[in-house]
Coordinates of C-alpha atoms and ligand atoms in Angstrom, one line a residue:
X20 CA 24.8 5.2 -11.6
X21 CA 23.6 4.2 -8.2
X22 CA 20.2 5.1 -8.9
X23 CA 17.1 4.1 -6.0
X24 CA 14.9 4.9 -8.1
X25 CA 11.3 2.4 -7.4
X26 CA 13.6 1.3 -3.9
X27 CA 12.0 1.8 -0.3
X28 CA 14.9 2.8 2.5
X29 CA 14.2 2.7 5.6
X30 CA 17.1 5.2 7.9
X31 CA 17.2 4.4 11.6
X32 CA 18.9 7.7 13.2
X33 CA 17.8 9.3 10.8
X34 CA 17.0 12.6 12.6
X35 CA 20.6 14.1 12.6
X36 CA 23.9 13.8 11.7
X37 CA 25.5 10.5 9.7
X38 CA 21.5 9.2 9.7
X39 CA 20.1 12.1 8.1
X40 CA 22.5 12.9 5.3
X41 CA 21.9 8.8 4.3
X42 CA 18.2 9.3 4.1
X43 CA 18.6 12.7 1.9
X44 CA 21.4 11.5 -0.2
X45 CA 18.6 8.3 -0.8
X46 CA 16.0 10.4 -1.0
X47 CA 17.7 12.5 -4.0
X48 CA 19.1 9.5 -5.7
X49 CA 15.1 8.6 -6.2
X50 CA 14.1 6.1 -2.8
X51 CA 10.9 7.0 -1.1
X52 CA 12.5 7.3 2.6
X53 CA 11.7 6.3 5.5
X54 CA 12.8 8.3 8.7
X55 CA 13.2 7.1 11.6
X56 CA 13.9 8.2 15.4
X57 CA 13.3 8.7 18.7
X58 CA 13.6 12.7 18.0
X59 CA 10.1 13.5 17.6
X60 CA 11.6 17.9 16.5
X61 CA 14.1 17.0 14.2
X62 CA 12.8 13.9 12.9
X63 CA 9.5 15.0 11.2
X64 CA 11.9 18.2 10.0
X65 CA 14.2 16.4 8.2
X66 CA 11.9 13.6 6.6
X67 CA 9.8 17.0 5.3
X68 CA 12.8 18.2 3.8
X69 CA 13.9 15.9 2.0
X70 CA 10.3 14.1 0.7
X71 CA 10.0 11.3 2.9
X72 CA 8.1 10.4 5.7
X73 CA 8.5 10.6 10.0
X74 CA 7.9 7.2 11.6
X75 CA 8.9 7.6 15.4
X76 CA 10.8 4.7 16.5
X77 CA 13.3 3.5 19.5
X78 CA 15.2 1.3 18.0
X79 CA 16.3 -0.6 21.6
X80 CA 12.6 -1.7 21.9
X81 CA 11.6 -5.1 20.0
X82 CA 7.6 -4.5 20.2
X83 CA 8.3 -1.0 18.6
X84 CA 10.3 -2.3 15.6
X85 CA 8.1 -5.2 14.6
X86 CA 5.0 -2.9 14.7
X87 CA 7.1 -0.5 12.2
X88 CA 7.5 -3.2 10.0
X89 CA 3.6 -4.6 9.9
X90 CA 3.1 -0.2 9.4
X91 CA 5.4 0.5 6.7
X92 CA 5.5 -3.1 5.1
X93 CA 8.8 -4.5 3.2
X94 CA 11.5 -2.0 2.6
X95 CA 14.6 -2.6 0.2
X96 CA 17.0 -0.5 2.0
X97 CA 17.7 -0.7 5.8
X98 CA 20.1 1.7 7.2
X99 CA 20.5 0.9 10.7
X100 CA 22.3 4.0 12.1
X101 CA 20.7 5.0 15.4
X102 CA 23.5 4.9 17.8
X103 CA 24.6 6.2 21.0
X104 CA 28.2 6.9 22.6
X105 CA 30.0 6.4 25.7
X106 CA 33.4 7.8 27.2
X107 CA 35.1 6.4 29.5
X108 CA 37.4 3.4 30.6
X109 CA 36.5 -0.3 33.0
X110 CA 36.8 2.4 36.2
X111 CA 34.3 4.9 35.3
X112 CA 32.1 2.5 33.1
X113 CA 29.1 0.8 34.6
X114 CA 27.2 -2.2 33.8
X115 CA 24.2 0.1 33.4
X116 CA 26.0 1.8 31.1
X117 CA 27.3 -0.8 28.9
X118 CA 23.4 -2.6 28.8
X119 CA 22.1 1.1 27.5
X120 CA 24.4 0.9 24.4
X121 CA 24.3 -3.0 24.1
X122 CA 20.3 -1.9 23.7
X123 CA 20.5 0.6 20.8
X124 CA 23.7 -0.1 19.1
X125 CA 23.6 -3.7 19.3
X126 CA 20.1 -5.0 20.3
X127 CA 18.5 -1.9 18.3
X128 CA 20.3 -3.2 14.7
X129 CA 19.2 -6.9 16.0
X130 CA 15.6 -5.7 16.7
X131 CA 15.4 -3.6 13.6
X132 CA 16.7 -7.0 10.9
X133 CA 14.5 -9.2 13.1
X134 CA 11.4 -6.9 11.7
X135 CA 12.5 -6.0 8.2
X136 CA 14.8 -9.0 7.0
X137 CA 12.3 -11.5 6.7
X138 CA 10.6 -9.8 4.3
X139 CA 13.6 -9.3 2.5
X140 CA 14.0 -12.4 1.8
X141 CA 11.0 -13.4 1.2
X142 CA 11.5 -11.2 -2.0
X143 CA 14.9 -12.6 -2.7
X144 CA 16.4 -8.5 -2.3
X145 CA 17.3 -6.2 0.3
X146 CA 20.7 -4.5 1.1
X147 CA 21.2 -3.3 4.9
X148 CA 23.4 -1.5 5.8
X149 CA 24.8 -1.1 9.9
X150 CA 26.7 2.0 10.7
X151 CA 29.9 0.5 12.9
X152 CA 32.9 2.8 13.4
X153 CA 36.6 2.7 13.6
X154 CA 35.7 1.5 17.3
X155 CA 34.2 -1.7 15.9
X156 CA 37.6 -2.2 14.2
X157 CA 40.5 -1.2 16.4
X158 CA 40.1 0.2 20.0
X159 CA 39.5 3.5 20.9
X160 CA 40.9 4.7 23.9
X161 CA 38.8 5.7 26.8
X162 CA 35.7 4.6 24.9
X163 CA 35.4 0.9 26.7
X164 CA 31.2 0.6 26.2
X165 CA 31.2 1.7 23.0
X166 CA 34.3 -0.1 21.2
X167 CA 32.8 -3.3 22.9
X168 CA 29.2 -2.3 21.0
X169 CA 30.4 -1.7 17.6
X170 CA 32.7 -4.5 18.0
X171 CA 29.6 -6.3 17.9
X172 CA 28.0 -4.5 15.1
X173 CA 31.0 -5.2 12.5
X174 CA 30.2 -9.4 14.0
X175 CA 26.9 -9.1 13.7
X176 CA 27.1 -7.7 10.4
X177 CA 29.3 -10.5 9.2
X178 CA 27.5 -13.3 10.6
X179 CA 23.9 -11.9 9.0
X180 CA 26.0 -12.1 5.7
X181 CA 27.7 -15.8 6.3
X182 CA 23.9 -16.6 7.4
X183 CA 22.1 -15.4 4.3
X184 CA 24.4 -15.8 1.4
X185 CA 22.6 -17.1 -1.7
X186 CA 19.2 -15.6 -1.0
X187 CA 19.7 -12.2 -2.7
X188 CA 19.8 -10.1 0.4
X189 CA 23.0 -8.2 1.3
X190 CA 24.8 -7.0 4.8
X191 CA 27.6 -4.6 4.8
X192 CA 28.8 -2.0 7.5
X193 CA 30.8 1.0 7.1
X194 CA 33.6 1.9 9.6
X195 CA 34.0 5.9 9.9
X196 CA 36.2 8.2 11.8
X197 CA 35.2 10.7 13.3
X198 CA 32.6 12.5 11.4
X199 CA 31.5 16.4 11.6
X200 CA 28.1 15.7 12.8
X201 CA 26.2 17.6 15.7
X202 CA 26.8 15.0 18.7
X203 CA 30.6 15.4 17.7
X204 CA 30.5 19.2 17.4
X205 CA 29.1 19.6 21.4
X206 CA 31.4 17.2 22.5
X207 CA 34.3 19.3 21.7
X208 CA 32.4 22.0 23.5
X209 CA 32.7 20.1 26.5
X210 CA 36.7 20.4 26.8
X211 CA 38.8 23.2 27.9
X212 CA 39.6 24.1 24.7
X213 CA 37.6 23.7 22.1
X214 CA 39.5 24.4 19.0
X215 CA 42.3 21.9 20.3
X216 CA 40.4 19.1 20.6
X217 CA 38.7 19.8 17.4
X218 CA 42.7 19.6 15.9
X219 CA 43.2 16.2 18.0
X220 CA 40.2 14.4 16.7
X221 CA 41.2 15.9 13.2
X222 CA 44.3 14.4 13.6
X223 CA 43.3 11.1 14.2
X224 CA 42.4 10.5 10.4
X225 CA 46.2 10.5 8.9
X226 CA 44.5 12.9 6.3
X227 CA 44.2 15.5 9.2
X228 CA 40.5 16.1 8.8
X229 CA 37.2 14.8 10.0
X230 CA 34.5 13.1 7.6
X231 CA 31.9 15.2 6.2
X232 CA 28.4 13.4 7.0
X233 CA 27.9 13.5 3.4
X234 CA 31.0 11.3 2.5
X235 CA 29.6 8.7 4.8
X236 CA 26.2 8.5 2.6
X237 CA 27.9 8.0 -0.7
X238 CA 29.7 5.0 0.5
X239 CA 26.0 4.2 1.8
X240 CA 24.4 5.0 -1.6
X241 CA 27.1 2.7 -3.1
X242 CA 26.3 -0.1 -0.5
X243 CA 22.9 0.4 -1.5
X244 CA 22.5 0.5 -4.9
X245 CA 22.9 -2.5 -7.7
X246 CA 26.2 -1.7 -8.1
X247 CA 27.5 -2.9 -5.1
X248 CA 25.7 -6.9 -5.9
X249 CA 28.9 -8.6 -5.3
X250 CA 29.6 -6.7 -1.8
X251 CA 28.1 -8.2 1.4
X252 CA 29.7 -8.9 4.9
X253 CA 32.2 -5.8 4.7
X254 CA 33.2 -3.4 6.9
X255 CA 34.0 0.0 5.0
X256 CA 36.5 2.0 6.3
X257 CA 36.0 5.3 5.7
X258 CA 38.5 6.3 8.5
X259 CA 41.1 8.6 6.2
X260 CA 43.8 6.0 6.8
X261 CA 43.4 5.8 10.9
X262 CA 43.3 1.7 10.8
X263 CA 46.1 1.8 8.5
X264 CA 48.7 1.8 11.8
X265 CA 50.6 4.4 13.4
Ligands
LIG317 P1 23.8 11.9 16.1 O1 23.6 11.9 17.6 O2 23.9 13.2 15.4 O3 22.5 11.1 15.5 C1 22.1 9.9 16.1 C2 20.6 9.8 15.8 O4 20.1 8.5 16.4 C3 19.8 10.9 16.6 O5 18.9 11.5 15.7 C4 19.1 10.2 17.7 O6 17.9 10.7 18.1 C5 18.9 8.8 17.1 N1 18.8 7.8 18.2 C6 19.6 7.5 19.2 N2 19.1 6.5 20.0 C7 18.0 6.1 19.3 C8 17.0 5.1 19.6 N3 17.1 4.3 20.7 N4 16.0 4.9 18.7 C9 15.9 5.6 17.6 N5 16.8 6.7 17.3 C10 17.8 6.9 18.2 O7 25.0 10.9 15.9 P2 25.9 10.7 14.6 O8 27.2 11.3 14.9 O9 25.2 11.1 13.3 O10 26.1 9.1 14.7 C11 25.2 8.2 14.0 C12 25.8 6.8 14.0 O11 27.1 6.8 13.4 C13 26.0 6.2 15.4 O12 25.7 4.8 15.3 C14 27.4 6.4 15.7 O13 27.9 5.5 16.6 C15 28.0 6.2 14.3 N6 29.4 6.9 14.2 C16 29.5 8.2 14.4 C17 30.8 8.8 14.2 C18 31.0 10.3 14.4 O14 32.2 10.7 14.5 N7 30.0 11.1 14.5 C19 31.8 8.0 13.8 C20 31.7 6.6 13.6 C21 30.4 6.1 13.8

């Protein structure tokens, strides 16, 4: 079940966190991965890990990701996770702000299918996969810039699918909470107190607990896999019931 074996994935983000538990839970269900990221330390550590390979790549630039794709050649899997975040409201948001994660959590998915789709469906096969969030589903407050952006991701995802349908090639996103990863972890370092804000965020999932990264990457390995022919143009939610309402 949900087997990669003979599949090519290619894992945007895939340094840390969300990006890098997708490219070893691919990696051990037999895909020869592809990491990719801007993090020239972590990056090459974690694609040694696990097997695969390093490719350094910033997803907001167009020139970078089409070279990537005439490098590495078609791919079967395409998990576009690289993302940034952004806190605040419209008073302490800028316009410079909101372009920087329009560039990598919008324009870098857009840049990154722009490369890789076309040879997709060339073969008639392909499932990508765009990592949204519960911000791309309902508002989050004080996070203007980057509910706006994954907003967009969940659309984007939807309209590849509507686009595409009939050739083969699949697009899905999954929705998390908030997920235990390192960028979450020195956030909550940044407030008065810590271990509150670690319950608050908790609390958010009506479960009372973050994600683990790894729960993310079996939805991903579902999305992925043969199993999952009949999905495309979903957004996951794998927000432990915070969409449900309140
Ligand atoms: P993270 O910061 O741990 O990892 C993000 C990775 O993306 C890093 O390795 C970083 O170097 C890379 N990256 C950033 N900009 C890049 C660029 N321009 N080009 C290439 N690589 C780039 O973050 P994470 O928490 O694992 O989040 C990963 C994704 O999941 C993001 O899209 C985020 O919005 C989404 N997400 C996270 C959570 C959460 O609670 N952590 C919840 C919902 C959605």
């Amino acid at each position: 079940m949900f087997n990669l074996s003979g599949k090519t994935a290619l894992v945007t983000g895939g340094a840390s966190g969300i990006g890098a538990a997708l490219a070893n839970r691919f990696a051990s269900s037999g895909a020869n991965v592809w990491v990719a990221d801007r993090d020239e330390v972590n990056g090459p550590a974690m694609a040694a890990k696990l097997g695969g390979t390093f490719v350094k790549l910033d997803v907001a630039s167009e020139a970078d990701c089409a070279a990537l794709a005439q490098t590495i050649g078609a791919v079967d899997v395409l998990a576009n996770v690289a993302g940034i975040g952004h806190v605040g409201s419209l008073l302490n948001t800028t316009a410079a702000d909101l372009d920087k994660l329009f560039a990598v959590n919008v324009r870098g998915i857009f840049n990154c299918c722009k490369a890789f789709v076309p040879g997709m469906l060339e073969r008639r096969s392909g499932s990508v996969i765009n990592m949204a969030s519960i911000a791309g589903v309902i508002a989050v407050r004080d996070r203007l810039a980057y509910t706006t952006t994954k907003f967009a991701v969940v659309g984007l995802t939807k309209a590849l699918a509507l686009d595409h349908s009939h050739t083969g090639v699949r697009f899905n996103c999954i929705c998390p909470g908030r997920v235990e990863t390192p960028f979450v972890l020195a956030r909550l370092k940044e407030y008065p107190d810590p271990e509150k804000a670690y319950r608050d965020m908790a609390s958010t999932q009506l479960n009372g607990r973050m994600l683990a990264p790894e729960e993310v990457a079996a939805a991903a390995l579902y999305l992925a896999a043969e199993e999952s022919a009949m999905v495309t143009g979903s957004a996951m939610m794998l927000d432990g019931g915070w969409s449900a309402g309140k």
